CSV table of C-alpha atoms and ligand atoms in Angstrom, one decimal:
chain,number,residue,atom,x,y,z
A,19,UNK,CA,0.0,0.0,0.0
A,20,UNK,CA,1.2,3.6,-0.7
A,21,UNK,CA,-0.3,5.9,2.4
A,22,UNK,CA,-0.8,9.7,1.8
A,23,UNK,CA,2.0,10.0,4.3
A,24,UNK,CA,4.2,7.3,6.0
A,25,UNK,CA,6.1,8.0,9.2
A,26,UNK,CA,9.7,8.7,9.3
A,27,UNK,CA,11.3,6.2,11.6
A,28,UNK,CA,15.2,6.5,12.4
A,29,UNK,CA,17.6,3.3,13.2
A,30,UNK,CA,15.9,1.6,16.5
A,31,UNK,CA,19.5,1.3,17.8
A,32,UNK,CA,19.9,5.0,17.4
A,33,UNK,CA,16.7,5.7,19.2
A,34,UNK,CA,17.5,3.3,22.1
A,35,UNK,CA,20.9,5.1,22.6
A,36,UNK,CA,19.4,8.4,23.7
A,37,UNK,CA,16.6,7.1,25.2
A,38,UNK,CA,19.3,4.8,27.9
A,39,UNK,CA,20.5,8.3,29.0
A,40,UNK,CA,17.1,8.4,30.7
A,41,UNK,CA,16.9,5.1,31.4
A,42,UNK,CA,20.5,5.3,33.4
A,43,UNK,CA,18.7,8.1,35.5
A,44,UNK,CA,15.7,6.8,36.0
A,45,UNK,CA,13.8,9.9,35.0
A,46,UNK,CA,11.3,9.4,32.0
A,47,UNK,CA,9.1,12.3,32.1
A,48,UNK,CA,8.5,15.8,34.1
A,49,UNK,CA,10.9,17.8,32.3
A,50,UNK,CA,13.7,15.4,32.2
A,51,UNK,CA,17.6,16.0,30.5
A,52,UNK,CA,16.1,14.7,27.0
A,53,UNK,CA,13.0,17.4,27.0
A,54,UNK,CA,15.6,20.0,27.8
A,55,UNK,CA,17.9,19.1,25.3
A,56,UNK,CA,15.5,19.2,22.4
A,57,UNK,CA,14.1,22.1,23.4
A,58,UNK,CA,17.6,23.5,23.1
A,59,UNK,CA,18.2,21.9,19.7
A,60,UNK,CA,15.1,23.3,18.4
A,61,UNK,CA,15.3,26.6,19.4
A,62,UNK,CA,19.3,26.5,17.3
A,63,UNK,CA,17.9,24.5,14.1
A,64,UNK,CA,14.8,26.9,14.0
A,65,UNK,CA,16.2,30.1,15.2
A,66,UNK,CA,13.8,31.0,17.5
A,67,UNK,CA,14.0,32.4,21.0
A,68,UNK,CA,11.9,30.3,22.9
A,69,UNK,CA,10.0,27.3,22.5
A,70,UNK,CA,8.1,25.1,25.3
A,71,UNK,CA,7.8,21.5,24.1
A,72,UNK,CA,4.2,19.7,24.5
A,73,UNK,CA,2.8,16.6,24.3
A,74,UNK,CA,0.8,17.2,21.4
A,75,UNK,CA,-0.1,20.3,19.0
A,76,UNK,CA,-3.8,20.3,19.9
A,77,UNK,CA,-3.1,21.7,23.6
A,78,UNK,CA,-0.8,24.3,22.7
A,79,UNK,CA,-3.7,25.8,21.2
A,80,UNK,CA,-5.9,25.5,24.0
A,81,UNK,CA,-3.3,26.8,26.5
A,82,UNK,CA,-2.6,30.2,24.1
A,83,UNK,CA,-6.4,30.7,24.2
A,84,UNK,CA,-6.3,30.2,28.3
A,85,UNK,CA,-2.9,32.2,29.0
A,86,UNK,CA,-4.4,35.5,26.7
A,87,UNK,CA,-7.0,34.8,28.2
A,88,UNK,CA,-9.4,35.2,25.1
A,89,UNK,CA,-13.5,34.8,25.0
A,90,UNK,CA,-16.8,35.1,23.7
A,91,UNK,CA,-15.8,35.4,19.6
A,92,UNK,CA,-12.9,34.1,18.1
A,93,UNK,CA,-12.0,34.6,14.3
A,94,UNK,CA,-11.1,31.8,12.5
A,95,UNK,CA,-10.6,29.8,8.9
A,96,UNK,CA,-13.1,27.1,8.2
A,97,UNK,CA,-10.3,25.3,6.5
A,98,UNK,CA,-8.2,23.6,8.9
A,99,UNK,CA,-8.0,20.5,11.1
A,100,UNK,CA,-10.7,19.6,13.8
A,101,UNK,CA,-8.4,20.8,16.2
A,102,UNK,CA,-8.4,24.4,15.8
A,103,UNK,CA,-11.7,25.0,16.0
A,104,UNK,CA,-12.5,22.4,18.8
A,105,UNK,CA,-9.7,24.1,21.0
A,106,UNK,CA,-11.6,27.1,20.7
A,107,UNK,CA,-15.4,25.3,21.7
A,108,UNK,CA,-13.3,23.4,24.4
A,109,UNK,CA,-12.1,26.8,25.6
A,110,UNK,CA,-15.5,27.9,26.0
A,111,UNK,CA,-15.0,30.4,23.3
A,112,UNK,CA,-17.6,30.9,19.8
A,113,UNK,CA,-15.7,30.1,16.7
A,114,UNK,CA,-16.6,32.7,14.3
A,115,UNK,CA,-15.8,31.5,10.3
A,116,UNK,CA,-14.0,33.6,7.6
A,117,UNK,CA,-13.6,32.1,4.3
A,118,UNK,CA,-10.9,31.2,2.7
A,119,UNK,CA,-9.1,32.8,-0.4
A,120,UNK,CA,-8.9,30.5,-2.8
A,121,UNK,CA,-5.3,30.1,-3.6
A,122,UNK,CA,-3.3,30.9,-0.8
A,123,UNK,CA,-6.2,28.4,1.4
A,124,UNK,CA,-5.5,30.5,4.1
A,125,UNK,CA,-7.9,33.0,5.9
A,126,UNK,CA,-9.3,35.2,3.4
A,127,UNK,CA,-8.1,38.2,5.5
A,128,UNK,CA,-10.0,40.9,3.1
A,129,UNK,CA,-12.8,39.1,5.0
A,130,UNK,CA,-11.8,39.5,8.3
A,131,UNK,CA,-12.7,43.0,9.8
A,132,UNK,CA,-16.4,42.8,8.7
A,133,UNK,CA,-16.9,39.7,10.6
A,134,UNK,CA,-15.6,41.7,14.0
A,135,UNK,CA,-17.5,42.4,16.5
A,136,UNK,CA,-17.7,44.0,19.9
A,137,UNK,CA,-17.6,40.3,21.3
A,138,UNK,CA,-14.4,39.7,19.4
A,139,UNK,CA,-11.5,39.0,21.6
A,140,UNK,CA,-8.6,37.3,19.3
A,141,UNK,CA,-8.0,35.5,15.7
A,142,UNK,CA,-7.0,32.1,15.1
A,143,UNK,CA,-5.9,31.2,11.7
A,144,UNK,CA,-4.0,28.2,10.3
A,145,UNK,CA,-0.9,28.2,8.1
A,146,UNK,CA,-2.3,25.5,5.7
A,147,UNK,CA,-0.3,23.1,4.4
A,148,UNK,CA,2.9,25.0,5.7
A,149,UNK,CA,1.8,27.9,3.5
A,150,UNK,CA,2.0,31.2,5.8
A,151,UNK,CA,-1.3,33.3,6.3
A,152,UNK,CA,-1.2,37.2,5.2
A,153,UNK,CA,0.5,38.2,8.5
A,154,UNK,CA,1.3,41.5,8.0
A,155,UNK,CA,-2.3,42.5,7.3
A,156,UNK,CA,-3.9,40.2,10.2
A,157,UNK,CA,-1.0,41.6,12.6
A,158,UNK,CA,-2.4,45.0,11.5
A,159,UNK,CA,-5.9,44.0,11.9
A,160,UNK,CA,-5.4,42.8,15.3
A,161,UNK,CA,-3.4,46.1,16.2
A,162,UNK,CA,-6.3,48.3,15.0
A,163,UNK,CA,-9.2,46.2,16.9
A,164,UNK,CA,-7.3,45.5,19.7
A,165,UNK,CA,-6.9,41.3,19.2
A,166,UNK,CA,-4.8,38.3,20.2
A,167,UNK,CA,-3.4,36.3,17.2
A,168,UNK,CA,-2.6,32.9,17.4
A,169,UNK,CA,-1.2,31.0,14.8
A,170,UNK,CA,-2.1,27.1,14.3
A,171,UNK,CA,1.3,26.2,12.5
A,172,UNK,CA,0.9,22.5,13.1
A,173,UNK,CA,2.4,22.2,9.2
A,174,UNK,CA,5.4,24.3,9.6
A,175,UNK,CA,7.9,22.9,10.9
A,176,UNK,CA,11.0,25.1,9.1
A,177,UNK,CA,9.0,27.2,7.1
A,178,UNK,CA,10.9,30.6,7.0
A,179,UNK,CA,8.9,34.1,5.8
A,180,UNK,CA,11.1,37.0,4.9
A,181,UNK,CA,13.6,35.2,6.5
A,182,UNK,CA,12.4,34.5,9.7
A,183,UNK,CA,10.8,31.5,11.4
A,184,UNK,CA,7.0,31.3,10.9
A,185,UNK,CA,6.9,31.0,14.2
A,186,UNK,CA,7.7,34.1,15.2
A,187,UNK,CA,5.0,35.6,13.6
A,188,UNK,CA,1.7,36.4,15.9
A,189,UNK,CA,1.4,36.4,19.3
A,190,UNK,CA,1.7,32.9,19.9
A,191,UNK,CA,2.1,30.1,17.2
A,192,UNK,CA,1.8,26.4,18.2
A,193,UNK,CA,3.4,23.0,16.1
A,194,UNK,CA,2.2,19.7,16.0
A,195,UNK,CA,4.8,16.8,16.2
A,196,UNK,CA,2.3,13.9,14.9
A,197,UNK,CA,3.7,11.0,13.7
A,198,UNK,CA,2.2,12.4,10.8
A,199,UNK,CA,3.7,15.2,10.5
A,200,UNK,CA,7.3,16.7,8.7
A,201,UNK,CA,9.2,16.4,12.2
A,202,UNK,CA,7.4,14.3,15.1
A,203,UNK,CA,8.0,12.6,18.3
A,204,UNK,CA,5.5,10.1,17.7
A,205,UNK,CA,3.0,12.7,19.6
A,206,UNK,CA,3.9,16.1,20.6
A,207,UNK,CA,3.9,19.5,19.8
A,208,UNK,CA,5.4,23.1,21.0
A,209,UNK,CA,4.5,26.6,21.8
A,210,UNK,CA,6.5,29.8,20.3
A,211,UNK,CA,5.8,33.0,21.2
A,212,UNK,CA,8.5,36.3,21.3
A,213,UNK,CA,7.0,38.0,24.1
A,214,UNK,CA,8.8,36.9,28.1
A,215,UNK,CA,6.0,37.1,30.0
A,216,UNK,CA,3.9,35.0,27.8
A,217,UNK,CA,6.3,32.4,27.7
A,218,UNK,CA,5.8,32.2,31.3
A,219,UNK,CA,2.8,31.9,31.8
A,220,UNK,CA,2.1,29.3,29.1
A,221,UNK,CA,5.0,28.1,30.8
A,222,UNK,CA,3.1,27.2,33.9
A,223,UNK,CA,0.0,26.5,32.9
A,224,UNK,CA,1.5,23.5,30.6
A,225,UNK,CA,2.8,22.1,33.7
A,226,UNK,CA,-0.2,22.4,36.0
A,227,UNK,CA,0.3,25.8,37.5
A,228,UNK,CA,3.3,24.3,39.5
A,229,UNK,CA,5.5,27.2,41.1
A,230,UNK,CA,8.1,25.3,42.5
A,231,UNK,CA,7.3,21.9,44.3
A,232,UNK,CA,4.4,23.1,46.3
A,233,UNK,CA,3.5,26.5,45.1
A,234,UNK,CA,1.2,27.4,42.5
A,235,UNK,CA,1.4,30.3,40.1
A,236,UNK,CA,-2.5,29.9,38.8
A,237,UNK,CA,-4.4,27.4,36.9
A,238,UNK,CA,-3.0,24.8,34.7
A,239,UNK,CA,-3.0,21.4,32.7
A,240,UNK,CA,-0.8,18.9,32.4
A,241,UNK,CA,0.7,19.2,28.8
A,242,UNK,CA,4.4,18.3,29.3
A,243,UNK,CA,6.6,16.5,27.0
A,244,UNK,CA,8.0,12.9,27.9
A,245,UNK,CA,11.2,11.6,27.4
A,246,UNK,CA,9.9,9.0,25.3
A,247,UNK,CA,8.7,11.2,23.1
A,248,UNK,CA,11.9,14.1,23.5
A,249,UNK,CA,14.5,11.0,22.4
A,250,UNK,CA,12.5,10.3,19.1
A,251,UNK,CA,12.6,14.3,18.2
A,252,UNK,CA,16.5,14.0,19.0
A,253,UNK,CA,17.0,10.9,16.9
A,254,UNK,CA,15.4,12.3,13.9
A,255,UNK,CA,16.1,16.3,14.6
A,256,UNK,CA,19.6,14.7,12.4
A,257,UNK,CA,17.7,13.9,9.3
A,258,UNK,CA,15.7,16.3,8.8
A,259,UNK,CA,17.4,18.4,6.3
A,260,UNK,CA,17.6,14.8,4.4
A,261,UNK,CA,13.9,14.0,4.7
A,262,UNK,CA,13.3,17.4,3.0
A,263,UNK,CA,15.5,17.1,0.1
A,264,UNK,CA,13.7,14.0,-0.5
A,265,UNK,CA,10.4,15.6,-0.2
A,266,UNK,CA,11.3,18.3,-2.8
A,267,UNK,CA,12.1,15.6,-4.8
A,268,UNK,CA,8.4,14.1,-5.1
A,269,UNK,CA,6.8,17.3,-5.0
A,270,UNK,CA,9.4,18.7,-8.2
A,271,UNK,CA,7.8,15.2,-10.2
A,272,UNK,CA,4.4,16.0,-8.8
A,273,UNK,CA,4.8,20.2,-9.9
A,274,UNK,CA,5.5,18.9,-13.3
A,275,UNK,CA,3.5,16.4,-14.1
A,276,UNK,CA,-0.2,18.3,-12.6
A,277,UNK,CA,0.8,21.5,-14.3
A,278,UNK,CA,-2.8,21.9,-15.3
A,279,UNK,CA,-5.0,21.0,-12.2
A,280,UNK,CA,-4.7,23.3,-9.6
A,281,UNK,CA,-2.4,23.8,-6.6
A,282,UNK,CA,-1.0,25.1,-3.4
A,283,UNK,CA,0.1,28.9,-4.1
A,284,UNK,CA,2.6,29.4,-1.9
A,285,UNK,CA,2.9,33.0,-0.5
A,286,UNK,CA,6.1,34.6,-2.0
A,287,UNK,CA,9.2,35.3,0.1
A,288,UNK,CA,7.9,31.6,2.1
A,289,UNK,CA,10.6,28.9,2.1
A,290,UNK,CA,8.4,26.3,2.3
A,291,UNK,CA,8.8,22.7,4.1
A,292,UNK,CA,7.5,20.2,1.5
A,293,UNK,CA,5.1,19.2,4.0
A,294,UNK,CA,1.9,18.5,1.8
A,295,UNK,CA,0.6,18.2,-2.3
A,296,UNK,CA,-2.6,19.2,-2.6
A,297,UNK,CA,-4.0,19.0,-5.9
A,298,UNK,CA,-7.5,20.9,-6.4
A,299,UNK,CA,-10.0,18.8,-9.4
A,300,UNK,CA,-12.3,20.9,-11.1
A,301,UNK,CA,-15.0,19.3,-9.0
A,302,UNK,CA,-16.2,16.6,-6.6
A,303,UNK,CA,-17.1,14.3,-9.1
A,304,UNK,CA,-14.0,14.2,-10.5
A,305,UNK,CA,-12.1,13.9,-7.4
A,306,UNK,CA,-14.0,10.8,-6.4
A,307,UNK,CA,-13.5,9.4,-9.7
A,308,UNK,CA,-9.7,10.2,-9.1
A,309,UNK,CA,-10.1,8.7,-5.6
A,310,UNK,CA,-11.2,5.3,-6.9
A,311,UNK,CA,-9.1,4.4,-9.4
A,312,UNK,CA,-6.2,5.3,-6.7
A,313,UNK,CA,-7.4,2.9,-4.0
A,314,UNK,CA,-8.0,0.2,-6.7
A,315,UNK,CA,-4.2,0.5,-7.0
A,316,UNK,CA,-3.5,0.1,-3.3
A,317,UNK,CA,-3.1,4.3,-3.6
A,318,UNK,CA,-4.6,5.9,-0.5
A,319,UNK,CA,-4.7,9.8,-1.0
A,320,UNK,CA,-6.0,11.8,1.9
A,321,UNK,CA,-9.4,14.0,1.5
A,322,UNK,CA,-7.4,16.9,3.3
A,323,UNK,CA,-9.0,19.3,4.7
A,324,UNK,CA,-12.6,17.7,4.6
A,325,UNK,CA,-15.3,18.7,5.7
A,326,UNK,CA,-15.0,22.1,6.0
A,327,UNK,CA,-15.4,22.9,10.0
A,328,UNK,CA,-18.4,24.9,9.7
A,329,UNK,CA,-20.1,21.5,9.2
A,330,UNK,CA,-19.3,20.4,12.4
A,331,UNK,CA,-22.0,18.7,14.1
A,332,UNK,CA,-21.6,21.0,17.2
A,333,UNK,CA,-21.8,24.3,15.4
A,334,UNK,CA,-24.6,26.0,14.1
A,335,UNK,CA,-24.5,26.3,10.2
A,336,UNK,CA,-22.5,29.0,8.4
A,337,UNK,CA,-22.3,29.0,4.7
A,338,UNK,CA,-18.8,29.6,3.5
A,339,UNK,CA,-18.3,29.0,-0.2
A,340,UNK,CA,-15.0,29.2,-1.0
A,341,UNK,CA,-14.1,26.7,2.0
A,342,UNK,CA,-16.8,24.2,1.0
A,343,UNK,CA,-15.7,24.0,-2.5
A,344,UNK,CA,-12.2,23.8,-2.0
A,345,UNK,CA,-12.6,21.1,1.0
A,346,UNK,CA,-14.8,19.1,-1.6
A,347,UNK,CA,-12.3,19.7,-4.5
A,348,UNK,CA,-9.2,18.9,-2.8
A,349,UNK,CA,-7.2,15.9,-2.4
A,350,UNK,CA,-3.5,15.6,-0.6
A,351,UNK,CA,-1.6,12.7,-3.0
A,352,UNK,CA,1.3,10.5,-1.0
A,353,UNK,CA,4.1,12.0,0.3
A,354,UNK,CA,7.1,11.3,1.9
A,355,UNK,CA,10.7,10.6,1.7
A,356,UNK,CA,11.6,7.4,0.5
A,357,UNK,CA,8.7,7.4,-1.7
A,358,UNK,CA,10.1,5.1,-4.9
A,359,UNK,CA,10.1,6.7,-8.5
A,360,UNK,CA,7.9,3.7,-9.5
A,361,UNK,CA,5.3,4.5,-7.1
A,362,UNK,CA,5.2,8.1,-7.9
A,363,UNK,CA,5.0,7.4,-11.4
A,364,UNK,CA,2.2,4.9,-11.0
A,365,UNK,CA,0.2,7.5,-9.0
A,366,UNK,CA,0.9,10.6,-11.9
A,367,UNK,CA,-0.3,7.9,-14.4
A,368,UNK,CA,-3.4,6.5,-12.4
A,369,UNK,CA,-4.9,9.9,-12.0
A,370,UNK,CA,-4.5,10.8,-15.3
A,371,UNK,CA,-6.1,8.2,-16.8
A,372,UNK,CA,-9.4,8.3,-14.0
A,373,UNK,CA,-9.2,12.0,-14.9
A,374,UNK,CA,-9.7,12.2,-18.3
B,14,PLP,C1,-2.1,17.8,13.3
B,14,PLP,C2,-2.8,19.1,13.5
B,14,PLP,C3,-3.2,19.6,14.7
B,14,PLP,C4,-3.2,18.7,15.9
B,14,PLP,O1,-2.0,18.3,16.3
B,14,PLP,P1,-1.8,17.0,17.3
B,14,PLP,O2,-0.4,16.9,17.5
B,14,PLP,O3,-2.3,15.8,16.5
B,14,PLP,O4,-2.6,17.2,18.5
B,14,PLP,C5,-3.8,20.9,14.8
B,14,PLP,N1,-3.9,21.6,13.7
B,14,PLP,C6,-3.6,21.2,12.5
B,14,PLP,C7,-3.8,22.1,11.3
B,14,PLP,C8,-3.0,19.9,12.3
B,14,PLP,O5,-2.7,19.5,11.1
């Protein structure tokens, strides 16, 4: 079978050798030597001030909502994982939809000020597929109204804009280390932000509030990296530069050969991180023609984002065009390094042929 994605895994022995340097202490989680020293090596490879690793990417979300303290109305794109907007329902908060624009697939931020409103305490947009939002107008936006902005950046892992880590970029910005994603620990995740006190206080309330042993600085939740999970990220924090030259290499064949269907625009002055290849058919029909004839080859693309969130069962019906069509339209083809020539080549020709 060829999956949409398939997850890196380094050399067990390599694995196994960082992991014994907790082992030999007897310390395997609660912020142990391993957690420390990938937070270290992450903050040199990405060039980032600060970073608090998680244990996934979906409570980094929720903890930037908490530590802002944000509620009522939040802004946010339609197109995204479940997890944005259930971080902000789970927060208590009232996801309020933007569409889309239809190339970038990030928050259409033309959109945005209309949908403000005197309940509207902060903006939660996605970097979709790696590909940065309009920052500089949503940072102005947010300046002007008085928001928080929060960036879900579970895709981005490297991305640089204008030369800088996406990352830094928005009040906070959170990363998702999925097995499933570019760089993982098998689950995990992080928290950036540039501003001290911030960092702090997400600090805390990642680790339950704790101030010391028996002190507490306010309310928290246990989110803390293991160091399970912290020796995966340093085994394959080493190959990472590899994995991505092998991911440009798919996505180069992939460019080429899909020339006329639609894809990703990335925003210019991005270096992007090969992380997903959309492709956008010219409607459903064709997509689940395209779909079939791939999984009659053993081919299992990935209907990526779909559905659009305002469907969500808990969420009372919006209609978002732009979103809808694209999440009906779009379809995420394998990649990942080590994918073989052979298989890339059957997939071009198999959705050419089911295409027409
Ligand atoms: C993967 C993902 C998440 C959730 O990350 P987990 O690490 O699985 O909790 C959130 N948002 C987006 C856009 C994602 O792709």
């Amino acid at each position: 079978m060829i999956n949409v994605t398939k997850t890196f895994l380094p050399p067990q022995e390599e694995y196994n050798a960082i992991l014994k340097r907790a082992w030999d202490i007897g310390w395997i989680t609660n912020r142990g030597i391993l957690v420390k020293e990938l937070e270290e090596s992450l903050k040199e490879y990405l060039k980032v001030p600060n970073i608090i690793a998680t244990t996934n990417g979906t409570l980094p979300l929720q903890i930037a909502i908490k530590a802002m303290g944000l509620s009522d109305e939040i802004i946010t794109t339609p197109f995204s994982y479940v997890a944005t907007t259930s971080s902000i329902v789970w927060e208590g908060c009232i996801p309020v939809f933007v569409d889309i624009h239809p190339e970038y697939l990030t928050i259409d931020e033309t959109k945005i000020e209309t949908a403000i409103t005197s309940k509207t305490t902060g903006i939660l947009a996605t970097h979709v597929f790696g590909n940065p939002c309009a920052v500089e107008e949503i940072e102005a936006i947010a300046k002007k109204h008085n928001l928080k902005v929060i960036y879900d950046a579970a895709h981005c892992f490297g991305v640089t804009y204008k030369g800088k880590s996406i990352f830094e970029y928005g009040d906070v910005s959170t990363c998702s280390f999925h097995a499933t994603k570019l760089f993982h620990t098998g689950e995990g995740g992080a928290l950036f932000t540039q501003d001290e006190m911030l960092h702090q206080k997400m600090f805390y309330h990642h680790n339950f509030g704790h101030k010391g042993k028996e002190d507490f600085q306010g309310l928290g939740i246990n989110a803390k990296m293991s160091e399970m999970q912290a020796a995966m990220g340093l085994t394959i924090l080493p190959y990472i530069d590899e994995i991505k030259k092998d991911r440009e290499r798919v996505v180069s064949v992939y460019l080429e050969q899909f020339k006329e269907l639609q894809q990703l625009k990335i925003r210019e002055e991005t270096q992007w991180n090969f992380s997903y290849f959309p492709v956008i058919f010219e409607d459903e029909e064709i997509l689940l023609k395209v779909q079939k004839a791939l999984l009659e080859n053993d081919i299992v693309p990935r209907r990526y984002f779909y559905p659009s969130l305002e469907s969500l069962p808990y969420l009372k019906k919006t209609n978002l065009k732009v979103s809808r069509n694209i999440a009906s339209q779009i379809l995420c083809l394998p990649l990942y390094s080590g994918l073989k020539q052979s298989s890339i080549e059957l997939i071009v020709k198999t959705i050419k042929n089911a295409k027409g």
